[in-house]
Amino acid sequence: MRTVEEHVPAPKDFGVALIGVQEGSEMELDLRFEAVHEGILVSGSVDVEVVGECGRCLDPLRYGSSVDVQELFYYDAPELAEDEEEDAQRLVENDAIDLEPVLRDAVVTSLPFQPVCREDCQGLCAECGARLEDDPGHQHEVLDPRWAALSGLAGAAATPEAAEPDVKTESDKREES
């Protein structure tokens, strides 16, 4: 068994669109390598600094994350069952193992699908992009275009001057006399 505690720079593409580990930032590896019958078992943890932006309000995010890693690197390609993929098996090649894909898989799958700065983050207004946190009563009057033509009638019926002045009913004529 051999243990390694090392600081290495993060490679490219260690994240997704909104959140990830910046290329070149420090990754702290604390790994244990064990020789087993089938190959080399790598286990341990990787500590990274995650940066990105909130998926609701687009404010910047920055926090530390520790991810557990465990992977078996086979000496020889094992016989695969019918439902297993060949890519799922990692191999020792020329007495060396490539940890980058294993670390990438562990870190990227631990990242949140929808990162948020706070669980109660209200985000941005879908109409104008204003931060809803800054203006809690923010709203827009939404008028259904199918009812737009009737909005003029509602205003006309509400005002008595809008009634047709030329048409007089029998009762109006009797009142005047």
Short mmCIF file of C-alpha atoms in Angstrom, two decimals, residues 8 10 30 43 56 66-67 71 76 85 99 104 113 125-127 133 135 140 156 168 174:
data_model
loop_
_atom_site.label_atom_id
_atom_site.label_comp_id
_atom_site.label_asym_id
_atom_site.label_seq_id
_atom_site.Cartn_x
_atom_site.Cartn_y
_atom_site.Cartn_z
CA VAL A 8 -1.78 19.44 -8.38
CA ALA A 10 -6.77 21.28 -12.07
CA ASP A 30 -5.15 12.40 -0.57
CA SER A 43 -9.18 5.26 -3.00
CA ARG A 56 -31.38 31.73 -10.46
CA SER A 66 -14.26 17.32 -0.82
CA VAL A 67 -15.08 14.35 -3.06
CA GLU A 71 -11.58 3.06 -8.66
CA ASP A 76 -5.57 -7.15 -17.78
CA GLU A 85 -19.54 -1.53 -21.39
CA LEU A 99 -6.18 9.44 -12.73
CA ARG A 104 -13.06 14.37 -13.38
CA PHE A 113 -27.23 20.27 -11.35
CA CYS A 125 -37.62 38.58 -13.24
CA ALA A 126 -38.41 36.67 -16.42
CA GLU A 127 -39.80 39.82 -18.08
CA GLU A 133 -34.25 39.93 -4.00
CA ASP A 135 -37.45 44.40 -5.12
CA HIS A 140 -45.65 43.20 -14.28
CA ALA A 156 -66.65 52.51 -21.75
CA LYS A 168 -83.30 58.30 -25.45
CA ARG A 174 -91.08 61.24 -19.65
#
